[in-house]
mmCIF file of C-alpha atoms in Angstrom:
data_model
loop_
_atom_site.group_PDB
_atom_site.id
_atom_site.type_symbol
_atom_site.label_atom_id
_atom_site.label_comp_id
_atom_site.label_asym_id
_atom_site.label_seq_id
_atom_site.Cartn_x
_atom_site.Cartn_y
_atom_site.Cartn_z
ATOM 1 C CA MET T 159 -41.612 27.091 -58.380
ATOM 2 C CA THR T 160 -37.970 27.128 -59.201
ATOM 3 C CA LYS T 161 -37.889 30.785 -58.451
ATOM 4 C CA PRO T 162 -35.914 31.560 -55.396
ATOM 5 C CA ASN T 163 -37.797 33.350 -52.656
ATOM 6 C CA PRO T 164 -35.905 36.602 -52.010
ATOM 7 C CA GLU T 165 -37.691 37.155 -48.667
ATOM 8 C CA ALA T 166 -36.851 33.780 -47.427
ATOM 9 C CA GLU T 167 -33.307 34.065 -48.674
ATOM 10 C CA LYS T 168 -32.895 37.511 -46.970
ATOM 11 C CA ALA T 169 -34.264 36.058 -43.761
ATOM 12 C CA ALA T 170 -31.887 33.140 -43.898
ATOM 13 C CA ARG T 171 -28.948 35.394 -44.450
ATOM 14 C CA ARG T 172 -30.004 37.579 -41.518
ATOM 15 C CA ARG T 173 -30.174 34.579 -39.325
ATOM 16 C CA ASN T 174 -27.012 33.030 -40.512
ATOM 17 C CA GLY T 175 -24.891 36.076 -40.295
ATOM 18 C CA SER T 176 -21.595 34.576 -41.392
ATOM 19 C CA ALA T 177 -23.233 32.340 -44.029
ATOM 20 C CA ASP T 178 -22.036 35.047 -46.437
ATOM 21 C CA ILE T 179 -19.296 32.717 -47.558
ATOM 22 C CA LEU T 180 -22.104 30.988 -49.375
ATOM 23 C CA GLY T 181 -23.850 34.206 -50.335
ATOM 24 C CA PRO T 182 -24.798 35.465 -53.736
ATOM 25 C CA ASN T 183 -21.253 36.600 -54.415
ATOM 26 C CA SER T 184 -20.019 33.178 -54.082
ATOM 27 C CA GLU T 185 -20.041 30.815 -57.100
ATOM 28 C CA ILE T 186 -20.153 27.767 -54.792
ATOM 29 C CA GLY T 187 -23.154 29.357 -53.057
ATOM 30 C CA ARG T 188 -24.902 29.915 -56.259
ATOM 31 C CA LYS T 189 -24.206 26.348 -57.587
ATOM 32 C CA LEU T 190 -25.261 24.858 -54.371
ATOM 33 C CA LYS T 191 -28.619 26.545 -54.603
ATOM 34 C CA GLN T 192 -28.950 25.666 -58.292
ATOM 35 C CA TYR T 193 -28.184 21.979 -57.558
ATOM 36 C CA TYR T 194 -30.769 21.931 -54.710
ATOM 37 C CA ASP T 195 -33.511 23.917 -56.471
ATOM 38 C CA ASP T 196 -33.284 21.546 -59.365
ATOM 39 C CA LEU T 197 -34.005 18.678 -56.988
ATOM 40 C CA VAL T 198 -36.685 20.558 -55.161
ATOM 41 C CA SER T 199 -38.587 21.398 -58.297
ATOM 42 C CA GLU T 200 -38.679 17.713 -59.473
ATOM 43 C CA GLU T 201 -42.200 16.415 -59.704
ATOM 44 C CA ILE T 202 -43.129 14.318 -56.644
ATOM 45 C CA PRO T 203 -43.822 10.720 -57.438
ATOM 46 C CA ASP T 204 -47.344 9.587 -56.624
ATOM 47 C CA ARG T 205 -46.086 6.975 -54.145
ATOM 48 C CA PHE T 206 -45.904 9.675 -51.385
ATOM 49 C CA SER T 207 -49.478 10.933 -51.681
ATOM 50 C CA GLN T 208 -50.537 7.351 -51.845
ATOM 51 C CA LEU T 209 -48.614 6.516 -48.800
ATOM 52 C CA LEU T 210 -50.133 9.377 -46.836
ATOM 53 C CA ARG T 211 -53.586 8.228 -47.889
ATOM 54 C CA GLN T 212 -52.799 4.749 -46.696
ATOM 55 C CA LEU T 213 -51.515 6.050 -43.362
ATOM 56 C CA GLU T 214 -54.652 8.141 -42.908
ATOM 57 C CA GLN T 215 -56.799 5.097 -43.482
ATOM 58 C CA THR T 216 -55.028 3.085 -40.847
ATOM 59 C CA GLU T 217 -56.465 3.610 -37.375
ATOM 60 C CA PRO T 218 -53.702 4.662 -35.074
ATOM 61 C CA ALA T 219 -54.913 2.223 -32.404
ATOM 62 C CA GLN T 220 -54.710 -0.748 -34.807
ATOM 63 C CA LYS T 221 -51.130 -0.194 -35.764
ATOM 64 C CA LYS T 222 -49.091 -3.340 -35.674
ATOM 65 C CA GLY T 223 -45.937 -3.247 -33.781
ATOM 66 C CA MET X 96 -54.911 11.361 -31.398
ATOM 67 C CA ALA X 97 -55.502 11.276 -35.045
ATOM 68 C CA VAL X 98 -53.215 13.153 -37.428
ATOM 69 C CA SER X 99 -54.730 16.485 -38.442
ATOM 70 C CA PRO X 100 -55.320 17.447 -42.000
ATOM 71 C CA GLU X 101 -53.032 20.347 -41.405
ATOM 72 C CA PHE X 102 -50.220 18.104 -40.377
ATOM 73 C CA LYS X 103 -50.829 15.953 -43.420
ATOM 74 C CA GLN X 104 -50.788 19.002 -45.674
ATOM 75 C CA ASP X 105 -47.588 20.270 -44.201
ATOM 76 C CA LEU X 106 -45.989 16.899 -44.575
ATOM 77 C CA LEU X 107 -46.937 16.845 -48.240
ATOM 78 C CA GLY X 108 -45.607 20.418 -48.592
ATOM 79 C CA THR X 109 -42.181 19.395 -47.217
ATOM 80 C CA ILE X 110 -41.697 16.388 -49.500
ATOM 81 C CA PRO X 111 -39.837 18.270 -52.194
ATOM 82 C CA ASN X 112 -37.309 19.541 -49.673
ATOM 83 C CA LEU X 113 -37.044 16.171 -47.978
ATOM 84 C CA ARG X 114 -36.283 14.532 -51.358
ATOM 85 C CA ALA X 115 -33.663 17.115 -52.075
ATOM 86 C CA PHE X 116 -31.880 16.561 -48.852
ATOM 87 C CA ALA X 117 -32.250 12.761 -49.177
ATOM 88 C CA VAL X 118 -30.623 12.781 -52.583
ATOM 89 C CA SER X 119 -27.805 14.995 -51.162
ATOM 90 C CA LEU X 120 -27.229 12.344 -48.522
ATOM 91 C CA THR X 121 -27.656 9.087 -50.547
ATOM 92 C CA GLN X 122 -26.477 10.327 -53.919
ATOM 93 C CA ASN X 123 -29.030 7.991 -55.287
ATOM 94 C CA ALA X 124 -32.569 8.877 -56.385
ATOM 95 C CA ASP X 125 -34.137 5.455 -55.541
ATOM 96 C CA LYS X 126 -32.596 5.186 -52.169
ATOM 97 C CA ALA X 127 -33.568 8.852 -51.497
ATOM 98 C CA ASP X 128 -37.163 8.138 -52.270
ATOM 99 C CA ASP X 129 -37.159 5.146 -49.914
ATOM 100 C CA LEU X 130 -35.575 7.199 -47.226
ATOM 101 C CA VAL X 131 -38.329 9.880 -47.625
ATOM 102 C CA GLN X 132 -40.876 7.111 -47.429
ATOM 103 C CA GLU X 133 -39.430 5.780 -44.210
ATOM 104 C CA THR X 134 -39.302 9.371 -42.833
ATOM 105 C CA LEU X 135 -42.892 10.016 -43.623
ATOM 106 C CA VAL X 136 -44.034 6.875 -41.900
ATOM 107 C CA LYS X 137 -41.921 7.676 -38.887
ATOM 108 C CA ALA X 138 -43.233 11.233 -38.757
ATOM 109 C CA TRP X 139 -46.806 9.945 -38.967
ATOM 110 C CA ASP X 140 -46.264 7.434 -36.203
ATOM 111 C CA LYS X 141 -44.781 9.965 -33.808
ATOM 112 C CA HIS X 142 -46.723 13.107 -34.922
ATOM 113 C CA GLU X 143 -47.742 13.605 -31.357
ATOM 114 C CA SER X 144 -44.125 14.366 -30.327
ATOM 115 C CA PHE X 145 -44.106 17.322 -32.910
ATOM 116 C CA GLN X 146 -44.950 20.571 -31.212
ATOM 117 C CA MET X 147 -47.227 22.619 -33.253
ATOM 118 C CA GLY X 148 -45.847 26.091 -34.210
ATOM 119 C CA THR X 149 -42.275 24.748 -34.102
ATOM 120 C CA ASN X 150 -40.294 24.130 -37.339
ATOM 121 C CA LEU X 151 -41.737 21.097 -38.989
ATOM 122 C CA LYS X 152 -39.183 21.026 -41.706
ATOM 123 C CA ALA X 153 -36.287 20.938 -39.229
ATOM 124 C CA TRP X 154 -38.144 18.163 -37.286
ATOM 125 C CA LEU X 155 -38.521 16.120 -40.491
ATOM 126 C CA PHE X 156 -34.966 16.672 -41.614
ATOM 127 C CA THR X 157 -33.845 15.387 -38.206
ATOM 128 C CA ILE X 158 -35.904 12.289 -38.660
ATOM 129 C CA LEU X 159 -34.698 11.723 -42.142
ATOM 130 C CA ARG X 160 -31.056 12.202 -41.206
ATOM 131 C CA ASN X 161 -31.346 9.822 -38.193
ATOM 132 C CA GLU X 162 -33.043 7.188 -40.377
ATOM 133 C CA PHE X 163 -30.313 7.597 -42.998
ATOM 134 C CA TYR X 164 -27.450 6.989 -40.463
ATOM 135 C CA SER X 165 -29.162 4.221 -38.693
ATOM 136 C CA GLN X 166 -29.663 2.423 -42.214
ATOM 137 C CA MET X 167 -25.999 3.050 -42.931
ATOM 138 C CA ARG X 168 -24.915 1.496 -39.625
ATOM 139 C CA LYS X 169 -27.204 -1.445 -40.250
ATOM 140 C CA ARG X 170 -25.970 -1.999 -43.794
ATOM 141 C CA GLY X 171 -22.422 -1.631 -42.538
ATOM 142 C CA ARG X 172 -20.021 -2.961 -45.085
ATOM 143 C CA GLU X 173 -22.648 -3.045 -47.806
ATOM 144 C CA VAL X 174 -21.943 0.747 -48.128
ATOM 145 C CA GLN X 175 -18.398 -0.023 -49.118
ATOM 146 C CA ASP X 176 -19.862 -1.443 -52.230
ATOM 147 C CA SER X 177 -19.885 2.112 -53.495
ATOM 148 C CA ASP X 178 -16.085 2.123 -53.645
ATOM 149 C CA GLY X 179 -16.270 0.825 -57.251
ATOM 150 C CA ILE X 180 -18.610 3.577 -58.234
ATOM 151 C CA MET X 181 -16.287 6.073 -56.529
ATOM 152 C CA THR X 182 -13.270 5.016 -58.430
ATOM 153 C CA GLU X 183 -15.303 5.209 -61.635
ATOM 154 C CA ARG X 184 -16.398 8.717 -60.821
ATOM 155 C CA MET X 185 -12.804 9.737 -60.015
ATOM 156 C CA ALA X 186 -11.833 8.900 -63.510
ATOM 157 C CA VAL X 187 -14.311 11.459 -64.912
ATOM 158 C CA HIS X 188 -12.737 14.830 -64.347
ATOM 159 C CA PRO X 189 -14.681 17.912 -64.410
ATOM 160 C CA SER X 190 -13.973 20.258 -67.216
ATOM 161 C CA GLN X 191 -11.563 22.829 -66.157
ATOM 162 C CA HIS X 192 -12.518 25.442 -68.620
ATOM 163 C CA GLY X 193 -15.226 28.021 -68.934
ATOM 164 C CA LEU X 194 -18.148 28.283 -66.526
ATOM 165 C CA LEU X 195 -18.719 25.833 -63.770
ATOM 166 C CA ASP X 196 -21.175 23.169 -65.034
ATOM 167 C CA LEU X 197 -23.763 21.822 -62.737
ATOM 168 C CA LYS X 198 -22.714 18.251 -63.512
ATOM 169 C CA ASP X 199 -19.208 19.146 -62.355
ATOM 170 C CA PHE X 200 -20.594 20.708 -59.210
ATOM 171 C CA ARG X 201 -22.602 17.538 -58.468
ATOM 172 C CA TRP X 202 -19.425 15.473 -58.988
ATOM 173 C CA ALA X 203 -17.416 17.724 -56.638
ATOM 174 C CA LEU X 204 -20.136 17.599 -54.030
ATOM 175 C CA GLU X 205 -20.007 13.816 -54.050
ATOM 176 C CA GLN X 206 -16.280 14.030 -53.147
ATOM 177 C CA LEU X 207 -17.003 15.699 -50.009
ATOM 178 C CA PRO X 208 -17.004 13.687 -46.681
ATOM 179 C CA GLN X 209 -20.595 12.932 -45.699
ATOM 180 C CA ASP X 210 -20.574 15.378 -42.563
ATOM 181 C CA GLN X 211 -19.355 18.206 -44.699
ATOM 182 C CA ARG X 212 -21.732 17.648 -47.445
ATOM 183 C CA GLU X 213 -24.791 17.574 -45.250
ATOM 184 C CA ALA X 214 -23.646 20.758 -43.487
ATOM 185 C CA ILE X 215 -23.075 22.727 -46.612
ATOM 186 C CA ILE X 216 -26.466 21.615 -47.912
ATOM 187 C CA LEU X 217 -28.286 22.538 -44.784
ATOM 188 C CA ILE X 218 -26.748 25.966 -44.522
ATOM 189 C CA GLY X 219 -26.208 26.868 -48.204
ATOM 190 C CA ALA X 220 -29.198 25.233 -49.808
ATOM 191 C CA SER X 221 -32.001 24.173 -47.449
ATOM 192 C CA GLY X 222 -32.080 27.504 -45.787
ATOM 193 C CA PHE X 223 -31.471 26.530 -42.145
ATOM 194 C CA SER X 224 -29.658 28.662 -39.617
ATOM 195 C CA TYR X 225 -26.404 27.385 -38.172
ATOM 196 C CA GLU X 226 -28.334 26.782 -34.974
ATOM 197 C CA GLU X 227 -31.089 24.797 -36.665
ATOM 198 C CA ALA X 228 -28.487 22.787 -38.602
ATOM 199 C CA ALA X 229 -26.646 22.003 -35.370
ATOM 200 C CA GLU X 230 -29.837 20.765 -33.839
ATOM 201 C CA ILE X 231 -30.656 18.557 -36.858
ATOM 202 C CA CYS X 232 -27.215 17.075 -36.848
ATOM 203 C CA GLY X 233 -26.955 16.846 -33.053
ATOM 204 C CA CYS X 234 -23.638 18.701 -32.757
ATOM 205 C CA ALA X 235 -22.388 22.098 -31.741
ATOM 206 C CA VAL X 236 -22.953 25.295 -33.822
ATOM 207 C CA GLY X 237 -19.208 25.687 -34.111
ATOM 208 C CA THR X 238 -18.921 22.213 -35.532
ATOM 209 C CA ILE X 239 -21.444 23.034 -38.314
ATOM 210 C CA LYS X 240 -19.591 26.304 -39.057
ATOM 211 C CA SER X 241 -16.255 24.600 -39.480
ATOM 212 C CA ARG X 242 -17.764 21.788 -41.627
ATOM 213 C CA VAL X 243 -19.365 24.408 -43.903
ATOM 214 C CA SER X 244 -16.222 26.276 -44.173
ATOM 215 C CA ARG X 245 -14.083 23.108 -44.900
ATOM 216 C CA ALA X 246 -16.725 21.937 -47.315
ATOM 217 C CA ARG X 247 -16.612 25.249 -49.269
ATOM 218 C CA ASN X 248 -12.747 25.284 -49.316
ATOM 219 C CA ARG X 249 -12.729 21.615 -50.485
ATOM 220 C CA LEU X 250 -15.276 22.452 -53.244
ATOM 221 C CA GLN X 251 -13.211 25.431 -54.359
ATOM 222 C CA GLU X 252 -10.166 23.261 -54.535
ATOM 223 C CA ILE X 253 -11.806 20.456 -56.466
ATOM 224 C CA LEU X 254 -13.412 22.851 -58.884
ATOM 225 C CA LYS X 255 -10.337 24.902 -59.021
ATOM 226 C CA ILE X 256 -12.117 28.141 -58.185
ATOM 227 C CA SER X 257 -9.734 30.546 -56.605
ATOM 228 C CA GLY X 258 -10.921 32.498 -53.575
ATOM 229 C CA GLU X 259 -13.928 34.322 -54.828
ATOM 230 C CA ALA X 260 -14.510 36.931 -52.156
ATOM 231 C CA ASP X 261 -10.752 37.649 -51.807
ATOM 232 C CA TYR X 262 -8.770 38.502 -54.854
ATOM 233 C CA GLY X 263 -5.934 39.432 -52.517
ATOM 234 C CA PRO X 264 -2.950 37.589 -51.055
ATOM 235 C CA ASP X 265 -4.933 34.463 -50.314
ATOM 236 C CA ALA X 266 -5.552 33.459 -53.900
ATOM 237 C CA ILE X 267 -1.975 34.207 -54.790
ATOM 238 C CA SER X 268 -0.331 32.374 -51.766
ATOM 239 C CA ALA X 269 -2.521 29.456 -52.476
ATOM 240 C CA GLN X 270 -1.031 29.281 -55.954
ATOM 241 C CA VAL X 271 2.463 29.753 -54.738
ATOM 242 C CA MET X 272 2.280 27.296 -52.044
ATOM 243 C CA GLY X 273 0.312 24.752 -53.924
ATOM 244 C CA SER X 274 -1.401 22.055 -51.941
ATOM 245 C CA SER X 275 0.678 22.557 -48.845
ATOM 246 C CA ALA X 276 -1.563 25.691 -48.197
ATOM 247 C CA ALA X 277 -4.647 23.520 -47.964
#
């Protein structure tokens, strides 16, 4: 889960071109990914799947306001 | 039209990324989760305006970001309340020795202006292209580029990392000229 996806990273770099300033040779770039990946790999609180379940049960036509 | 199970599944799959982006914007886990919740409700309501096959993540990031700024505008001065927290943070200086600690990095990131922080997160961490980031932020590609570059320079400055890619004249002249070079 926390493992970076090399393919996606490669693709991102291709698209970005000059994003190399944040590439693997950049300490800022590495820290940025570490910071973000830490957040991404956090467990998702139940409230979100509950919310989606609630939304699903609400008929679109009956929405208030 | 009812929301398709695929759409719901894709929404669920994007939540970790939405939360990470929301934390980067709000700097606060509780506020971030409220923001993600608002985003999901909005996305659900206007799911018909999403074009299947286009980038759902970018679409959701746009909604989240708009929601964040509209909340900021509504709250207005309330945001200034964070001034106290800011001062407190300023007093805690990152360790200037050894390897860069993630806590120091987080601290440095918080010192960035909002527009620079979101730009460097979108490009350097969320994996968007400059074009996508520009669309999410509703600005020109060149603006994103310059924000990313300024953000990186500012982070290096705060964290006292000398130019990494260039060991040449730049790093030296930056030392010689001190802050006037920045």
